[in-house]
XYZ file of C-alpha atoms in Angstrom:
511
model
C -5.235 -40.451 43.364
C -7.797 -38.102 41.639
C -7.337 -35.204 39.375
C -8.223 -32.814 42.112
C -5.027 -34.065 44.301
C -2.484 -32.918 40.639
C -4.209 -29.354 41.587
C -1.606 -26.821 41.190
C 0.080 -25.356 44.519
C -1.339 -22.093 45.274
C -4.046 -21.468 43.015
C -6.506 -19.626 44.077
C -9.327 -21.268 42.648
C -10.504 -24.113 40.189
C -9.595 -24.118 36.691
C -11.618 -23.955 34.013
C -12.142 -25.950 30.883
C -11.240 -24.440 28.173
C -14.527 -23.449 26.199
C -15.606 -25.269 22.898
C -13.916 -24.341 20.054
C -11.087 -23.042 21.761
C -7.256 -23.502 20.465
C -6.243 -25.059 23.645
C -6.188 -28.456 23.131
C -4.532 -31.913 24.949
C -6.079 -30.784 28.120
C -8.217 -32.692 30.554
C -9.943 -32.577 33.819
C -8.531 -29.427 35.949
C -6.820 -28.347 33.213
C -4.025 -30.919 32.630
C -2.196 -31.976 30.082
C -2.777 -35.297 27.836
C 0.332 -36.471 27.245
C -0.880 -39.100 24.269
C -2.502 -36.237 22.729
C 0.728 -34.209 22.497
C 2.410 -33.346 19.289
C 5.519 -32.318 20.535
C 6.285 -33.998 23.922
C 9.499 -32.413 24.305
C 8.371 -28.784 24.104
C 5.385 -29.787 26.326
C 7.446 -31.307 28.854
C 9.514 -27.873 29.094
C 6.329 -26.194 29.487
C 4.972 -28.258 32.222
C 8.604 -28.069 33.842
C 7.963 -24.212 33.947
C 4.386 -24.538 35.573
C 4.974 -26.390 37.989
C 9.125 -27.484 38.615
C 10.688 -30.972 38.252
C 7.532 -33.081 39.053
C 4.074 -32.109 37.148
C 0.456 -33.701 37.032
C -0.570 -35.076 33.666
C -2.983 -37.462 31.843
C -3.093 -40.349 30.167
C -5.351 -42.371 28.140
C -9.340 -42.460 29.615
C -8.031 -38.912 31.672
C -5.800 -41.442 34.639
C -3.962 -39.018 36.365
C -0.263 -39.889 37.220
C 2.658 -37.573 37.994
C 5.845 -36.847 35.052
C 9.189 -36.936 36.838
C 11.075 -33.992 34.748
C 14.206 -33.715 36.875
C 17.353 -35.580 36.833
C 17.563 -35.459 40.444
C 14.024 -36.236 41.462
C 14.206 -38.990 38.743
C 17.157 -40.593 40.809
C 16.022 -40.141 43.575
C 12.680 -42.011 42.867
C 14.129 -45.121 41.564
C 16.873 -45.080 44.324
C 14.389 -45.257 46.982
C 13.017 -48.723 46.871
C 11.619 -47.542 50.645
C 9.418 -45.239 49.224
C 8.607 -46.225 45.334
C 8.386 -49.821 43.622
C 7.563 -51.107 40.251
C 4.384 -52.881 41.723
C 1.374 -51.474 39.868
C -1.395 -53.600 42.276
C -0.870 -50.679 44.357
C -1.853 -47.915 42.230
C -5.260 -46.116 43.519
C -6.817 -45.049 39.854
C -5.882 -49.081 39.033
C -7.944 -50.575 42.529
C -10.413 -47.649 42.154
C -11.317 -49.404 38.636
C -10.591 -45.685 36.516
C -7.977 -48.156 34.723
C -10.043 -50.418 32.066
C -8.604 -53.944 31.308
C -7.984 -52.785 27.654
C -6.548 -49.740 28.440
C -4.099 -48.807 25.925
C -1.116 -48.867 27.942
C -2.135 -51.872 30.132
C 0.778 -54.221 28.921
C 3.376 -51.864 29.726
C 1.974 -51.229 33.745
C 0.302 -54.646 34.560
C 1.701 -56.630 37.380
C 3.839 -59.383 36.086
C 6.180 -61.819 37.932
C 9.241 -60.492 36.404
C 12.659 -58.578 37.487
C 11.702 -55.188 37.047
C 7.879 -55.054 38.608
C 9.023 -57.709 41.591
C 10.244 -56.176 44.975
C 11.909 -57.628 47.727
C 13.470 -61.389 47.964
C 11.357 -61.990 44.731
C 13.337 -59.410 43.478
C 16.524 -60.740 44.260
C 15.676 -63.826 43.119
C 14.840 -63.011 39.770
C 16.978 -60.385 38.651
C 19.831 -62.773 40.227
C 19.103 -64.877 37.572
C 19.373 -62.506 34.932
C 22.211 -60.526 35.894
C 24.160 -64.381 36.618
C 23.153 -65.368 32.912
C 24.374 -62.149 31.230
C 27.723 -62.420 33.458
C 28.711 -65.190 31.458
C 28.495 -63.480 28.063
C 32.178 -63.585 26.386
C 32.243 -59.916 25.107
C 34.969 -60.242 23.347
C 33.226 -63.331 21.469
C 29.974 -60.630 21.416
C 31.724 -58.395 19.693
C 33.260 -60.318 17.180
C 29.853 -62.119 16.006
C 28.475 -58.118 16.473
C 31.217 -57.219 13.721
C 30.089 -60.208 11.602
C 26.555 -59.461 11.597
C 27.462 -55.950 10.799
C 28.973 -57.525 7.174
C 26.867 -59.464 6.970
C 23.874 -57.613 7.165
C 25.805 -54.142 5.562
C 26.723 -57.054 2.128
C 22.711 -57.546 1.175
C 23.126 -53.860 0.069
C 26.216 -52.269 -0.524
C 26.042 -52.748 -4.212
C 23.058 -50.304 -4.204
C 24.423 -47.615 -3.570
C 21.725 -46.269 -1.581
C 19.704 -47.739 1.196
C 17.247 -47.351 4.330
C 19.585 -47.646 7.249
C 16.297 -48.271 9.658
C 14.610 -50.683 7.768
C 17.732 -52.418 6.819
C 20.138 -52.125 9.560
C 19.587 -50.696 12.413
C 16.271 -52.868 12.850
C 18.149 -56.229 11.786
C 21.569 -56.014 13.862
C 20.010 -56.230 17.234
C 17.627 -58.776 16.694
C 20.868 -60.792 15.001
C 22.652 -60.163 17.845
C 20.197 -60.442 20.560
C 18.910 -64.239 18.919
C 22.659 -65.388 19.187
C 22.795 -64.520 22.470
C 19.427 -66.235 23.640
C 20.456 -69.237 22.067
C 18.211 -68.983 19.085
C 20.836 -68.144 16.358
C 18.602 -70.116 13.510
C 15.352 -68.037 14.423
C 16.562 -64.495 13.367
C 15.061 -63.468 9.655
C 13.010 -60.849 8.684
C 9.911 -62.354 9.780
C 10.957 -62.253 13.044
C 12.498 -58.533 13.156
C 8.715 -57.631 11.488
C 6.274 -59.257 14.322
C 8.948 -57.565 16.515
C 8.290 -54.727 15.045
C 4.588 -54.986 14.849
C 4.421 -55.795 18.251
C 6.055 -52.652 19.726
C 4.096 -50.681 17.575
C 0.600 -52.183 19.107
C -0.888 -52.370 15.288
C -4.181 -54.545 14.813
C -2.064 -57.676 14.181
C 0.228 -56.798 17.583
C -1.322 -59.650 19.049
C -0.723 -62.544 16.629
C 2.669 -60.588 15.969
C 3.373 -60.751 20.104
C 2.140 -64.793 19.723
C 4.850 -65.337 17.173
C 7.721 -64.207 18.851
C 6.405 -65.864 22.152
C 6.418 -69.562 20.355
C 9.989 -69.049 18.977
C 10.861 -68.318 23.145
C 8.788 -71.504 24.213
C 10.236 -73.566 21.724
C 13.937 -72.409 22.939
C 12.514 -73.114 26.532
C 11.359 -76.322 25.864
C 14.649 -77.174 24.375
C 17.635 -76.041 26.328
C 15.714 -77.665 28.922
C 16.079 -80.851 27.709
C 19.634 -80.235 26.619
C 21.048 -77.117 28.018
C 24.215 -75.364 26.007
C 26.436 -71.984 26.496
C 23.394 -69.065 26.052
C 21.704 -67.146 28.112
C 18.616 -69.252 27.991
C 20.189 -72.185 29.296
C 21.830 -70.116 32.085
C 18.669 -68.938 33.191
C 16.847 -72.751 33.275
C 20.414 -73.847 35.146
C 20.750 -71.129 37.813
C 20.183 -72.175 41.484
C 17.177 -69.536 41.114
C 15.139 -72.283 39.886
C 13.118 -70.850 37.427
C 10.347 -71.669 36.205
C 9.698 -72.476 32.640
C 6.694 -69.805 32.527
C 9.601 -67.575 34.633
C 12.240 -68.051 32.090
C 10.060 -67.790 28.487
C 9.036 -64.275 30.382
C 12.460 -62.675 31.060
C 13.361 -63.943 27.678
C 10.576 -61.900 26.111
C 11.669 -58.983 28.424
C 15.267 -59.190 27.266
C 14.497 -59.518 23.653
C 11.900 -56.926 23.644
C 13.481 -54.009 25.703
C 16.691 -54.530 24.233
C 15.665 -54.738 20.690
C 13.450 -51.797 20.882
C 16.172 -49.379 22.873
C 19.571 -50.823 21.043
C 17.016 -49.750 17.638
C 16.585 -46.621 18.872
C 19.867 -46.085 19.625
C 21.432 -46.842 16.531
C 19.004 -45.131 14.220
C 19.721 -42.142 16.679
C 23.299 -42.373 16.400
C 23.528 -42.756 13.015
C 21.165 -40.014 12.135
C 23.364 -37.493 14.263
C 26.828 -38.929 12.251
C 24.738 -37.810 9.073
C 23.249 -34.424 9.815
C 25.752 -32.648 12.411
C 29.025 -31.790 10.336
C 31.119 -31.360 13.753
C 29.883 -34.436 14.800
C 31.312 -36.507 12.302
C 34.374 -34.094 11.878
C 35.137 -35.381 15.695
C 34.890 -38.853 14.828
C 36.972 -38.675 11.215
C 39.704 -36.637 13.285
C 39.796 -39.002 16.135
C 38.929 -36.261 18.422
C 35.962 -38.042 19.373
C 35.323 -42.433 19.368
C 32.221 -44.100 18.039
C 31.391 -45.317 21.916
C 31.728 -41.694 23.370
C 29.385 -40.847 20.337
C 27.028 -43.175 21.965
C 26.985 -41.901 25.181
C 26.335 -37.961 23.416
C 23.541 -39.982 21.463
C 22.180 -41.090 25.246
C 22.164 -38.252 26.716
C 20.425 -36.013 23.363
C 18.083 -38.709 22.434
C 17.712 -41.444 25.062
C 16.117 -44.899 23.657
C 13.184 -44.475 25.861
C 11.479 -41.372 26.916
C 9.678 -42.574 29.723
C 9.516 -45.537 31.885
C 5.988 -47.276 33.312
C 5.942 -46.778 36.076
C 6.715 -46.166 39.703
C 4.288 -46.199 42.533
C 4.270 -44.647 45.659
C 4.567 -47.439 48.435
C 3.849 -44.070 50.945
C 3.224 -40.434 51.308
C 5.896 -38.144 50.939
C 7.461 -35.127 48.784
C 9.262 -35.180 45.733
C 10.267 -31.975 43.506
C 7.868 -29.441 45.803
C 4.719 -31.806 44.987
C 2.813 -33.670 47.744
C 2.811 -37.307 46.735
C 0.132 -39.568 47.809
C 0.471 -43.303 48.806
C -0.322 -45.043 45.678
C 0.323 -42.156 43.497
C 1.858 -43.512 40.242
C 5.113 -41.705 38.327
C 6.501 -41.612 35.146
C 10.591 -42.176 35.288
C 10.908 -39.565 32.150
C 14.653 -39.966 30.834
C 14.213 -37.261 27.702
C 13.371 -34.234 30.065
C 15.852 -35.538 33.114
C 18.697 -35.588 30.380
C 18.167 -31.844 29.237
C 17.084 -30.795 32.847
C 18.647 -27.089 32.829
C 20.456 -27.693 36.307
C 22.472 -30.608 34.905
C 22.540 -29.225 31.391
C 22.761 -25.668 31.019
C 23.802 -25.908 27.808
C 22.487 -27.992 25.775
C 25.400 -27.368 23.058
C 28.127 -28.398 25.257
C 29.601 -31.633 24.891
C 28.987 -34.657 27.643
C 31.973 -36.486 26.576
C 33.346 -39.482 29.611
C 29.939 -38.595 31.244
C 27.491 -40.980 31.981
C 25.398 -39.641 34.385
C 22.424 -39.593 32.307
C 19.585 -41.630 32.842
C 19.183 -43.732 29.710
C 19.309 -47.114 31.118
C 17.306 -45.909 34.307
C 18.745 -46.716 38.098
C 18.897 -47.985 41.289
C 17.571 -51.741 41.458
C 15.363 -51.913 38.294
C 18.516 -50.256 36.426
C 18.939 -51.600 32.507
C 20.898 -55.122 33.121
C 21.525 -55.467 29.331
C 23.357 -52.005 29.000
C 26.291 -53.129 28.217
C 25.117 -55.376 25.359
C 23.371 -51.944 24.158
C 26.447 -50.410 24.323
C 28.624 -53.212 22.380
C 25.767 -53.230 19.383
C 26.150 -49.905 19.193
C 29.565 -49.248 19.235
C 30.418 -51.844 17.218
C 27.579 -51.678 14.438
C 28.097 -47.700 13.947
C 31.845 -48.526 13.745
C 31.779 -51.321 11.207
C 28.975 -49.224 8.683
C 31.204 -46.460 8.580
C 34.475 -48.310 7.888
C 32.355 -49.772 4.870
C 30.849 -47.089 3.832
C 32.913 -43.889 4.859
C 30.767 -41.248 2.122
C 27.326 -42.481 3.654
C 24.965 -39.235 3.347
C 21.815 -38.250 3.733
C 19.400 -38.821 0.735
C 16.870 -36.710 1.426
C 16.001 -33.057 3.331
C 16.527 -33.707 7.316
C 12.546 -32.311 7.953
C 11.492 -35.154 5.759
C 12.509 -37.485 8.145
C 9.540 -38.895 9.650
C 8.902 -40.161 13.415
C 6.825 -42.725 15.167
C 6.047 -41.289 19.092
C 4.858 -42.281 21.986
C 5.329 -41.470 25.383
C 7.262 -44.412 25.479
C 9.549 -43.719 22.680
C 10.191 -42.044 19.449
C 11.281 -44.159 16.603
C 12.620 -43.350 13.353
C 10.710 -44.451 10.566
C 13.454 -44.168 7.782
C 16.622 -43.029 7.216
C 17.437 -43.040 3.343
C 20.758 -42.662 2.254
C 22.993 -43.099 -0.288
C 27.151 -44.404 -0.672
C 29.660 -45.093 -3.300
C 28.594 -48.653 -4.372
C 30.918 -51.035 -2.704
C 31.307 -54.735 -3.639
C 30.655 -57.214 -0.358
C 33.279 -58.476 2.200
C 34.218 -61.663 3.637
C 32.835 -61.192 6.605
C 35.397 -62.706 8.394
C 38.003 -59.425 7.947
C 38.228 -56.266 9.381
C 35.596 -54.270 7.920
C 37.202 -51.472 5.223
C 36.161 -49.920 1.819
C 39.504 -50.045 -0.223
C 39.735 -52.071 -3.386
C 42.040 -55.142 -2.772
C 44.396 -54.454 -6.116
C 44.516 -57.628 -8.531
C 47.823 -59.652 -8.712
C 50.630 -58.809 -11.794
C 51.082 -61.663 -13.554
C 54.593 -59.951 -14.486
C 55.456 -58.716 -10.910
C 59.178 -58.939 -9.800
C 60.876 -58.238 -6.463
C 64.491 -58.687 -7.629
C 65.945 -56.317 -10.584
C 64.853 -57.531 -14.330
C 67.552 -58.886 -15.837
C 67.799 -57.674 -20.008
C 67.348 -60.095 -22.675
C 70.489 -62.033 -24.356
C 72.473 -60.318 -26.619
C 72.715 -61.425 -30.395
C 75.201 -63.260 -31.472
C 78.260 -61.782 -33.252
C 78.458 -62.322 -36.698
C 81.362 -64.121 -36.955
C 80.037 -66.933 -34.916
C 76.771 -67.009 -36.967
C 76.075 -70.775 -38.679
C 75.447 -70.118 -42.164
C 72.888 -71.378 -44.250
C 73.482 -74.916 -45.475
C 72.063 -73.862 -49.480
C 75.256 -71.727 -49.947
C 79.338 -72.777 -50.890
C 81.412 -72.612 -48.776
C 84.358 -71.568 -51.327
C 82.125 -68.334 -52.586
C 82.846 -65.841 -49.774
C 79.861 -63.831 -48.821
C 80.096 -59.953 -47.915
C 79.335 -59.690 -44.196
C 77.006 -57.403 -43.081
C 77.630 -54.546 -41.245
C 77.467 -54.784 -37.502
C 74.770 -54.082 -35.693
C 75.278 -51.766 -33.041
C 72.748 -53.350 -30.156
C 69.873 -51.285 -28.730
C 70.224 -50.433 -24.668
C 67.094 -52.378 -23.284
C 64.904 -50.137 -20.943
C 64.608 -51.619 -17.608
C 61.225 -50.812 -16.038
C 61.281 -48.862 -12.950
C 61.899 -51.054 -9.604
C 59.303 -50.937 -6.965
C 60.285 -49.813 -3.905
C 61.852 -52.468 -1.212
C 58.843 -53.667 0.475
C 59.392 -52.426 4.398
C 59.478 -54.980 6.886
C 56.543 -55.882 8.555
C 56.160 -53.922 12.106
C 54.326 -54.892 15.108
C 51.311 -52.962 15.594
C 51.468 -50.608 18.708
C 49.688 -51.601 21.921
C 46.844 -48.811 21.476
C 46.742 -49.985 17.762
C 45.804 -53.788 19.132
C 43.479 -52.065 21.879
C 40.896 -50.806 19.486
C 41.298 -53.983 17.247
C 40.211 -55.996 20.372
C 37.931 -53.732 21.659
C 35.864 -53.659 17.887
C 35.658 -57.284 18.350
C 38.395 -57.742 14.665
């Protein structure tokens, strides 16, 4: 594919360049758009939506052309047709025609690699059999009970602040908890791992040694549940009739940990930011017109963990979304624009409560096989924070929030805010913020009984220095003081059963 085939349907004539010095800028060759040299992807995807419909020609790095799916029914459609588009980059022209360098920039994400999501086919079968086998023996339940304890755990290093960084302290620490427990690496998680994660997503200058890091902690899990094989999903991979390789496994390990660490990140930052900014949106949550998992699913549709997918190829030629696609055309699966596409989404306001059309965790074959692990992270994490710390706000101005974007993604640098200081909680109980009262020495159930009378006088023993024939004036009576009684507590109710939705959402938050 060359820039001359993303030419603009009935033009009548090339375009031209803009000249130097002009304010156009992020344009290429015949006048398209570079997409890594876009401040504001989601206003420029609008724009190219209105030049040229649900499928427009863009750039990327070194000026490859490649085609931006903006339509949620065009996007389906593409990754529902494993006829006509794969995940199977060998077959991209600008890639055999050399225009793609070795070192370009986005290289890791589109090389061919013998995994689930770029194999087709048997192989395909094979390999994603594997995967979806070893997450169908996750316990959720179990999940979402260690998610909940992680959530303490992780919420106890700083509740006595008063104030914290929900991104670099939470929301980029619970997944990789949760995600090393389920690989079968439980003792690996710290913060050194959660930064070369970090570091490696980002594609910094120490990526590489970061990516290296990450990868020995998966070969050394590898080379042990091989040897001795337990309940994770590592060993369920080595086990499976698949056969996999060791290379075969460490790789959809790293897959696993990576995507789902980087989108479940995402996600929470996203859904925690939109609990703290948008009034009604935490009014429906406080007033139970709205749960923390169908706040999720708002968050996936608004703000989807990834903004584009790399990438789909054209295994023929055909027609998608008006454009004239070539055989070995490639196409960006674009989530962010397919989610606010304006004939799913006419308003943008309206609320997309029980619907999960969206395209979040993609579709069709390569569709997301960790989802529901997304989901539980989510829905549990956001859950637990809040029951700990129900006055969370904002500690700063919402436009000083800054990003990190790509076309990939958009991540959330920091999200500062300040709580109530709270002491820390077993983190074996349900998570809550109320002060457990100390015990009354003095406390009484039954009614206090007053103290003993005096004696009269008449019985009183009298002192031993005095005669007993000199008769001694008695004293006058003393008329005895009434002895307040201090006000009864109530009778403790009995103890009733919890109701059956009551025991629902205390199983289904993992308590």
């Amino acid at each position: 594919m060359t820039p001359e085939s993303h030419a603009r349907t009935g033009t009548d004539g090339p375009r031209l360049d803009p000249p130097p010095g002009c304010p156009a800028h992020g344009l290429g060759p015949g006048g398209l758009h570079r997409l890594h040299e876009s401040e504001d992807l989601g206003a420029l995807y609008e724009k190219l939506r209105e030049e040229h419909g649900p499928v427009a020609p863009v750039l990327l790095h070194d000026d490859v052309p490649i085609w931006i799916v903006l339509g949620h029914t065009e996007n389906l459609h593409m990754v529902r047709s494993p006829s006509q588009f794969c995940r199977d980059s060998r077959i991209w022209t600008p890639l055999r025609e050399g225009l793609v360098k070795p070192d370009h920039p986005l290289m890791p994400h589109i090389a061919w690699q013998p995994i689930a999501s770029h194999a087709e086919g048997d192989e395909h079968k094979r390999l994603r059999g594997a995967v979806m086998g070893a997450i169908s023996t996750i316990d959720f339940r179990s999940l979402r009970r260690y998610i909940n304890r992680s959530t303490q755990a992780i919420v106890n290093r700083f509740c006595e602040q008063g104030e914290a960084d929900l991104v670099g302290q939470f929301t980029e620490h619970l997944p990789m908890a949760v995600m090393c427990e389920i690989l079968g690496m439980p003792d690996e998680y710290d913060d050194r791992l959660v930064e070369a994660a970090r570091d490696a997503l980002k594609g910094t200058e120490t990526a590489i040694a970061s990516h290296t890091y990450v990868m020995e902690a998966l070969s050394r899990l590898t080379a042990r549940r091989r040897a001795q094989p337990e309940e994770d999903l590592a060993s369920y991979l080595i086990t499976h009739p698949a056969r996999l390789t060791d290379d075969e496994v460490r790789e959809h390990l790293r897959l696993v940990l990576f995507a789902a660490y980087e989108a479940t990140t995402n996600l929470l930052s996203n859904v925690l930011l939109t609990v703290l900014i948008d009034p009604r949106f935490r009014a429906q949550l406080n007033g139970g017109q709205m749960t923390v998992p169908e706040a999720v699913e708002q968050s996936l549709w608004n703000e989807p963990p990834f903004s584009t997918v790399f990438a789909y190829f054209a295994k023929q030629e055909t027609e998608l979304g008006g454009q004239r696609i070539r055989r070995g055309d490639g196409l960006l699966f674009a989530p962010l624009p397919a989610n606010v596409d304006p004939r799913v989404r006419p308003d943008l306001k309206a609320s997309m409560q029980g619907n999960r059309s969206h395209l979040a965790f993609g579709g069709g074959p390569h569709e997301c096989p960790g989802q529901d692990i997304g989901r539980s992270i989510a829905d549990v994490g956001v859950d637990a924070l809040l029951l700990r710390l129900p006055d969370v706000e904002l500690d700063c101005d919402q436009d000083e929030l800054r990003w990190t974007a790509s076309i990939a993604s958009r991540h959330l640098v920091e999200l500062p805010v300040q709580f109530s200081p709270k002491p820390p909680q077993d983190v074996s109980e349900t998570p809550h913020h109320k002060v457990v009262p100390t015990q009354r020495a003095d406390w009484q159930i039954s009614i206090s009984q007053p103290d003993p009378q005096p004696a009269p006088a008449a019985a009183r023993p009298r002192p031993h220095s005095q005669s007993q024939s000199q008769p001694q004036p008695e004293p006058a009576p003393v008329q005895p003081q009434p002895v307040p009684v201090p006000p009864q507590p109530p009778a403790a109710e009995p103890v009733r059963r919890k109701g059956v939705w009551q025991r629902f959402l205390l199983w289904w938050r993992g308590y």
